[in-house]
Amino acid sequence: MMETAHFLLDGVAVPFAEGQTILEAARAAGRYIPHLCWHPDFPPHGSCKLCIVAVGGRHLSACATPAVDGAVVASDVPEINAERRALLQMLFVEGNHFCPSCEKSGLCQLQALASELGMTTPRFNHFYPDRPVDASHPDVLLDFNRCIYCELCVRASRDQDGKSVFALTNRGIHKHLVVNAESGRLGDTDFAADDVAAGICPVGVILRKRVGFAVPIGSRTYDTRPISAVSMDREEP
Amino acid sequence: MPRSAALEAELAMQACGRRPEHLLQMLIRLQEVFGHLPPEALTRLAAVLGLPRARIEGVAGFYSFLHTRPVGRYRLLFPDNIIDRMLGVPRLMDRICRNLWIEPGLLSEDGLVSADTTSCIGMGDQGPSMLVNGRSLTALDDARADALCERIRAGEPLSAWPAEWFAVADNIRRRDMLLSAPPVPGEALAAAQARGRAAWLDEMHASGLRGRGGAGFATARKWQACRDAAGERRVVVCNADEGEPGTFKDRVLLTRMADAVFEGMTLAAWAVGADQGFLYLRGEYRYLRAPLQAVLEARRSAGLLGHHIRGVDGFDFDIEIHLGAGAYVCGEESALLESLEGRRGTPRIRPPFPVTHGYLGRPTVVNNVETLAACCLVAIHGGAWFAGHGSAASSGSKLLSVSGDVARPGVYEYPFGVRVREVLDDAGAVDTLAVQLGGAAGIMLAEHEFDRRIGFEDLPTAGALMVFDGRRDPFEVAANFVRFFAHESCGFCTPCRVGTQLLAGYMDKLAAGNGSFRDLADIEWLDRLLKNASHCGLGSSAPNPVIDGLRNFRPAFERRLKNADFQPAFDLDKALERARQMTGRDDAEAHLDNSPERP
Amino acid sequence: MSGEAKLKVATVSLAGCFGCHMSLLDMDERIIELLEHVEFERSPLTDIKRVGRCDIGLIEGGVCNAENVQVLREFRRCCHTLVALGACAVNGGLPAQRNHLDVGQCLQAVYLSRQGLAGGRVPDDPELPLPLDKVHPVHEVVRIDYFLPGCPPSGELIFTFLSDLIRGRSPRLGHPALRYD
């Protein structure tokens, strides 16, 4: 008989402390649940939905669902992984994700997750939106084509840097990132390359200038180790 | 000479209070002055409020009725719910736009007028309707359309337009327990107070009253959870963001029985110990704000709001009206709370639920307009009396907003348990093909289901009942709702933001006659994803019209399919048009057959 | 597998750079092994211009012009199994990065307004395929059965993938083989 409260994750008992979410408890037990908008330094956000798990027939965000004693949770199962692949496909077709010409390639969580989950095709029709880049800042480039709206930069800049450089505006498929300046240019904000927000983007939107492609192909973070392993060490790619 | 943006920002703040949670109200107020929200006004607002400008831009961009770019001095909005389309609104829109030489979505060169479409404006029973500068114009016909163009060209202010153009009839067609006897102001409150606070909540438990917004959560349980939650300064919110396409019964309640609604809020405040109340009024019903303010003022004068309500020491409660600004998702209670706090209307992660962590983190009750009005009946007649009406699991009555192919559109009140067929007969529906119950998020019923009963046991509904007769195409109905959800998605979660857009794309593809059997499989896969993975009810409801459509009216979808296993979503020949223009070519090789299957 | 009739494979490069074909050759001596099971039909490797009935078609590159559409459709008609090979076939790739530009303005910039061009005109020879307004991945134009991303997918991966198809085994791709660059 178990001493502590626990739930079953893909058939294996995972203990948890009161108030822990499914994702946190799983992670503490060394079990990876895919995610993009979740980060250990921030409260759950629940927007990317990659951490979806099946709990008693309902599909819930593991990052936002409190662990419950005795719950039966399915994560790494074909049905859930198929839904995750479809969510990745949605993220790939709504933006412009051209990995070969992206300096975040090999360091990108979206790409790494798609690889691990076996996404071979974006499947749906591409939206090919027109999103100009913002190169106005001396040290940092913004390439909005790759934004997945995880709001990690919004949260990091607000909660850790105390600057609130980023926000989202508009809604639905027209939702997009804006910066804290009337001109709309990053160069007119107080953003700095050593801000926490400058290093937190899981994809290739916020890029420090003059360091791109520095790591050779084959040695990049996700070239050798899958995201399920890397993610358990640390969050930033 | 126009006043400066800075000055106006000051004035807006003075008018609305200086707290960040008033941001949305300030933006609405600023726009009233400028017509739109100029960049420098946002900057100024940020400086004075001490908020990041980006956050203000984020809020301004979220709501359909806020404009960060110039719009016409006359802003024409034409509702495009399927009912409005059936009433001929698109044709009238076309007529007006041609008359005024304008293109939908674009501002006229002289800055005089701009026109666009909008979601349902809650006037489905009023004949063809539209919004001009936020005011509802009803019973449009060709003559009225032409006449309003004249007045616009002449630059005549709306205040000088004929009052009957703005008349909104209540169209109450059937009364039951709620509509037949509006309570005298204070009557319900007196009855509840006579019982005592705890006994009043017991009465609510006994009534079995369930939320009229659709979900049907027991009202007393919600109140009790709020009362028992840890925290200070409880809040009561009336959800008057009646955005579900095809519904308008709250409009009628707010017009006819505003006292009962406010009294219901006060009854809730008494039960849970709240001192602050909000009525969140959808932007489309802005014309109701002034009369509602007058009712609030009268209630304050009568000692029914404010300090020591009805002389009871420690019973302090007042109500503010907050306006929405064109965002269907704000009908979801946690999104509504975000909006009340002056933020983007993004639904929150739940738990925690609003009863423990609601407005500004305080314990908060959010109830529907109709639910609150019905509370008065419980107070006056007692819980047992109320529970004696309706059906076992659905006590009381339900207001239905009936529109579409019926002889008598309007509001119908029935005891719960009424069959759909009886409503159709009363409304004068003939040759009914389909009934959409519960709005776009609801359920599409076919003839074999018309004997089902309205109530939580069988067909729960917030009350919209749209009727389609044999002339209509169920595919068009479903496609209209799918486009609605794509337009109204807040964009927070991946499945809803992208999935509603993809679904709309498939419906467009089918509508253009380019569908393949493979598309139906894709649609059903997307339906499943939206149901399973969405963050809130908007996303999980978005596929309902298609799911029901494919269940009950599959041939209407299938006849749109080409007999092919695959068909591109885009017009291949049209994709060469630009290159043909540039080269001047029109030879055979400069064209592509869109249907390679054909010889 | 020996003794059985060889599978016919056709390949083509549409809006691609032939990098995926280079990668195909990059499997080195294993191409000999492969040729025990397959014979190449229409392909830049054989210089056969028309495609006959084939078992497998490999498509490199996206669809950027009218000719690409015709060729892709011909492959779909003739090939039992059609494979999108490489990043451009899978999502449009580099050529699709023109998709936010107006193709008319592109033609104008290249043939009419570029410095040093006197009296230039947009070529209108019917022999030249007209460009589409946007570059599309192949799955947006015809039904595709399998996808092998990568820029390019390695020769080894192509070999494994084809071996799977030949043996009737579902190709399974994941980390680290499955990559998009």
GROMACS .gro file of N, CA and C in nm, chain B residues 395-464:
model
  210
  632SER      N    1  -3.652   2.312  -1.256
  632SER     CA    2  -3.765   2.385  -1.199
  632SER      C    3  -3.782   2.521  -1.266
  633GLY      N    4  -3.904   2.569  -1.263
  633GLY     CA    5  -3.932   2.703  -1.314
  633GLY      C    6  -3.958   2.706  -1.463
  634SER      N    7  -3.935   2.822  -1.519
  634SER     CA    8  -3.967   2.844  -1.659
  634SER      C    9  -3.842   2.881  -1.738
  635LYS      N   10  -3.856   2.882  -1.869
  635LYS     CA   11  -3.744   2.922  -1.954
  635LYS      C   12  -3.792   3.020  -2.059
  636LEU      N   13  -3.717   3.126  -2.075
  636LEU     CA   14  -3.745   3.221  -2.183
  636LEU      C   15  -3.672   3.174  -2.309
  637LEU      N   16  -3.743   3.170  -2.417
  637LEU     CA   17  -3.683   3.131  -2.545
  637LEU      C   18  -3.686   3.249  -2.640
  638SER      N   19  -3.575   3.269  -2.709
  638SER     CA   20  -3.570   3.372  -2.815
  638SER      C   21  -3.593   3.298  -2.946
  639VAL      N   22  -3.711   3.319  -3.004
  639VAL     CA   23  -3.747   3.244  -3.124
  639VAL      C   24  -3.733   3.335  -3.247
  640SER      N   25  -3.655   3.287  -3.344
  640SER     CA   26  -3.637   3.367  -3.466
  640SER      C   27  -3.621   3.275  -3.586
  641GLY      N   28  -3.613   3.334  -3.701
  641GLY     CA   29  -3.598   3.256  -3.824
  641GLY      C   30  -3.731   3.238  -3.894
  642ASP      N   31  -3.751   3.118  -3.949
  642ASP     CA   32  -3.870   3.095  -4.032
  642ASP      C   33  -3.993   3.065  -3.947
  643VAL      N   34  -4.040   3.168  -3.879
  643VAL     CA   35  -4.163   3.158  -3.800
  643VAL      C   36  -4.248   3.281  -3.830
  644ALA      N   37  -4.379   3.266  -3.810
  644ALA     CA   38  -4.469   3.379  -3.835
  644ALA      C   39  -4.453   3.485  -3.727
  645ARG      N   40  -4.424   3.442  -3.603
  645ARG     CA   41  -4.421   3.535  -3.491
  645ARG      C   42  -4.290   3.523  -3.412
  646PRO      N   43  -4.182   3.586  -3.460
  646PRO     CA   44  -4.057   3.583  -3.383
  646PRO      C   45  -4.073   3.663  -3.254
  647GLY      N   46  -4.000   3.626  -3.152
  647GLY     CA   47  -4.006   3.701  -3.028
  647GLY      C   48  -3.970   3.613  -2.910
  648VAL      N   49  -4.008   3.660  -2.790
  648VAL     CA   50  -3.973   3.591  -2.667
  648VAL      C   51  -4.092   3.508  -2.620
  649TYR      N   52  -4.066   3.382  -2.592
  649TYR     CA   53  -4.169   3.289  -2.547
  649TYR      C   54  -4.125   3.231  -2.413
  650GLU      N   55  -4.211   3.242  -2.313
  650GLU     CA   56  -4.180   3.181  -2.184
  650GLU      C   57  -4.265   3.057  -2.162
  651TYR      N   58  -4.198   2.945  -2.134
  651TYR     CA   59  -4.267   2.818  -2.109
  651TYR      C   60  -4.216   2.757  -1.979
  652PRO      N   61  -4.301   2.679  -1.913
  652PRO     CA   62  -4.245   2.595  -1.806
  652PRO      C   63  -4.146   2.498  -1.869
  653PHE      N   64  -4.039   2.467  -1.798
  653PHE     CA   65  -3.944   2.367  -1.847
  653PHE      C   66  -4.017   2.238  -1.879
  654GLY      N   67  -3.972   2.170  -1.981
  654GLY     CA   68  -4.034   2.043  -2.019
  654GLY      C   69  -4.117   2.056  -2.146
  655VAL      N   70  -4.127   2.178  -2.197
  655VAL     CA   71  -4.204   2.198  -2.320
  655VAL      C   72  -4.133   2.127  -2.436
  656ARG      N   73  -4.217   2.073  -2.525
  656ARG     CA   74  -4.159   2.007  -2.642
  656ARG      C   75  -4.125   2.112  -2.749
  657VAL      N   76  -4.022   2.083  -2.825
  657VAL     CA   77  -3.980   2.175  -2.931
  657VAL      C   78  -4.096   2.200  -3.027
  658ARG      N   79  -4.172   2.094  -3.055
  658ARG     CA   80  -4.281   2.105  -3.153
  658ARG      C   81  -4.387   2.206  -3.108
  659GLU      N   82  -4.411   2.209  -2.977
  659GLU     CA   83  -4.513   2.301  -2.926
  659GLU      C   84  -4.468   2.447  -2.949
  660VAL      N   85  -4.339   2.471  -2.927
  660VAL     CA   86  -4.286   2.607  -2.951
  660VAL      C   87  -4.301   2.642  -3.099
  661LEU      N   88  -4.269   2.547  -3.184
  661LEU     CA   89  -4.278   2.572  -3.329
  661LEU      C   90  -4.422   2.605  -3.367
  662ASP      N   91  -4.516   2.528  -3.313
  662ASP     CA   92  -4.657   2.553  -3.345
  662ASP      C   93  -4.699   2.690  -3.298
  663ASP      N   94  -4.663   2.725  -3.174
  663ASP     CA   95  -4.703   2.856  -3.119
  663ASP      C   96  -4.644   2.971  -3.200
  664ALA      N   97  -4.523   2.950  -3.250
  664ALA     CA   98  -4.456   3.059  -3.322
  664ALA      C   99  -4.498   3.064  -3.469
  665GLY      N  100  -4.577   2.967  -3.510
  665GLY     CA  101  -4.624   2.968  -3.647
  665GLY      C  102  -4.518   2.923  -3.746
  666ALA      N  103  -4.449   2.815  -3.711
  666ALA     CA  104  -4.348   2.760  -3.802
  666ALA      C  105  -4.414   2.658  -3.894
  667VAL      N  106  -4.378   2.662  -4.020
  667VAL     CA  107  -4.435   2.570  -4.118
  667VAL      C  108  -4.322   2.501  -4.194
  668ASP      N  109  -4.340   2.372  -4.221
  668ASP     CA  110  -4.242   2.299  -4.302
  668ASP      C  111  -4.101   2.313  -4.244
  669THR      N  112  -4.089   2.295  -4.112
  669THR     CA  113  -3.960   2.316  -4.047
  669THR      C  114  -3.863   2.202  -4.079
  670LEU      N  115  -3.747   2.240  -4.126
  670LEU     CA  116  -3.644   2.142  -4.162
  670LEU      C  117  -3.549   2.118  -4.044
  671ALA      N  118  -3.513   2.225  -3.978
  671ALA     CA  119  -3.414   2.216  -3.871
  671ALA      C  120  -3.439   2.323  -3.766
  672VAL      N  121  -3.403   2.291  -3.642
  672VAL     CA  122  -3.410   2.388  -3.533
  672VAL      C  123  -3.273   2.394  -3.468
  673GLN      N  124  -3.218   2.512  -3.460
  673GLN     CA  125  -3.090   2.530  -3.389
  673GLN      C  126  -3.124   2.579  -3.249
  674LEU      N  127  -3.102   2.493  -3.151
  674LEU     CA  128  -3.139   2.527  -3.014
  674LEU      C  129  -3.014   2.559  -2.934
  675GLY      N  130  -3.014   2.675  -2.869
  675GLY     CA  131  -2.899   2.712  -2.787
  675GLY      C  132  -2.795   2.792  -2.862
  676GLY      N  133  -2.833   2.845  -2.976
  676GLY     CA  134  -2.740   2.931  -3.049
  676GLY      C  135  -2.636   2.851  -3.126
  677ALA      N  136  -2.534   2.921  -3.173
  677ALA     CA  137  -2.431   2.856  -3.253
  677ALA      C  138  -2.364   2.743  -3.176
  678ALA      N  139  -2.353   2.760  -3.043
  678ALA     CA  140  -2.288   2.660  -2.960
  678ALA      C  141  -2.381   2.545  -2.924
  679GLY      N  142  -2.505   2.556  -2.969
  679GLY     CA  143  -2.607   2.460  -2.926
  679GLY      C  144  -2.614   2.336  -3.012
  680ILE      N  145  -2.736   2.295  -3.038
  680ILE     CA  146  -2.757   2.167  -3.104
  680ILE      C  147  -2.853   2.188  -3.220
  681MET      N  148  -2.824   2.122  -3.333
  681MET     CA  149  -2.912   2.136  -3.450
  681MET      C  150  -3.002   2.013  -3.459
  682LEU      N  151  -3.131   2.038  -3.443
  682LEU     CA  152  -3.227   1.929  -3.437
  682LEU      C  153  -3.297   1.910  -3.571
  683ALA      N  154  -3.321   1.784  -3.605
  683ALA     CA  155  -3.401   1.753  -3.723
  683ALA      C  156  -3.541   1.710  -3.678
  684GLU      N  157  -3.629   1.698  -3.774
  684GLU     CA  158  -3.771   1.676  -3.748
  684GLU      C  159  -3.797   1.563  -3.648
  685HIS      N  160  -3.722   1.453  -3.659
  685HIS     CA  161  -3.748   1.340  -3.571
  685HIS      C  162  -3.718   1.370  -3.425
  686GLU      N  163  -3.657   1.487  -3.400
  686GLU     CA  164  -3.622   1.523  -3.261
  686GLU      C  165  -3.713   1.633  -3.205
  687PHE      N  166  -3.814   1.673  -3.282
  687PHE     CA  167  -3.895   1.787  -3.238
  687PHE      C  168  -3.985   1.754  -3.119
  688ASP      N  169  -3.997   1.625  -3.086
  688ASP     CA  170  -4.077   1.592  -2.968
  688ASP      C  171  -3.993   1.587  -2.841
  689ARG      N  172  -3.866   1.619  -2.855
  689ARG     CA  173  -3.782   1.624  -2.736
  689ARG      C  174  -3.820   1.746  -2.653
  690ARG      N  175  -3.784   1.740  -2.524
  690ARG     CA  176  -3.827   1.844  -2.431
  690ARG      C  177  -3.712   1.936  -2.390
  691ILE      N  178  -3.745   2.061  -2.375
  691ILE     CA  179  -3.646   2.160  -2.331
  691ILE      C  180  -3.633   2.154  -2.180
  692GLY      N  181  -3.512   2.131  -2.135
  692GLY     CA  182  -3.487   2.118  -1.992
  692GLY      C  183  -3.354   2.048  -1.971
  693PHE      N  184  -3.304   2.051  -1.851
  693PHE     CA  185  -3.171   1.995  -1.826
  693PHE      C  186  -3.170   1.843  -1.840
  694GLU      N  187  -3.290   1.780  -1.834
  694GLU     CA  188  -3.297   1.635  -1.850
  694GLU      C  189  -3.270   1.594  -1.994
  695ASP      N  190  -3.309   1.679  -2.087
  695ASP     CA  191  -3.302   1.639  -2.227
  695ASP      C  192  -3.228   1.742  -2.312
  696LEU      N  193  -3.285   1.858  -2.328
  696LEU     CA  194  -3.226   1.962  -2.413
  696LEU      C  195  -3.198   2.087  -2.331
  697PRO      N  196  -3.081   2.094  -2.266
  697PRO     CA  197  -3.048   2.217  -2.195
  697PRO      C  198  -3.020   2.329  -2.296
  698THR      N  199  -3.060   2.448  -2.264
  698THR     CA  200  -3.038   2.558  -2.358
  698THR      C  201  -3.040   2.691  -2.287
  699ALA      N  202  -2.959   2.785  -2.339
  699ALA     CA  203  -2.966   2.921  -2.288
  699ALA      C  204  -3.084   2.995  -2.349
  700GLY      N  205  -3.149   2.937  -2.448
  700GLY     CA  206  -3.276   2.993  -2.492
  700GLY      C  207  -3.289   3.039  -2.635
  701ALA      N  208  -3.180   3.035  -2.712
  701ALA     CA  209  -3.195   3.075  -2.852
  701ALA      C  210  -3.256   2.959  -2.931
   0.00000   0.00000   0.00000
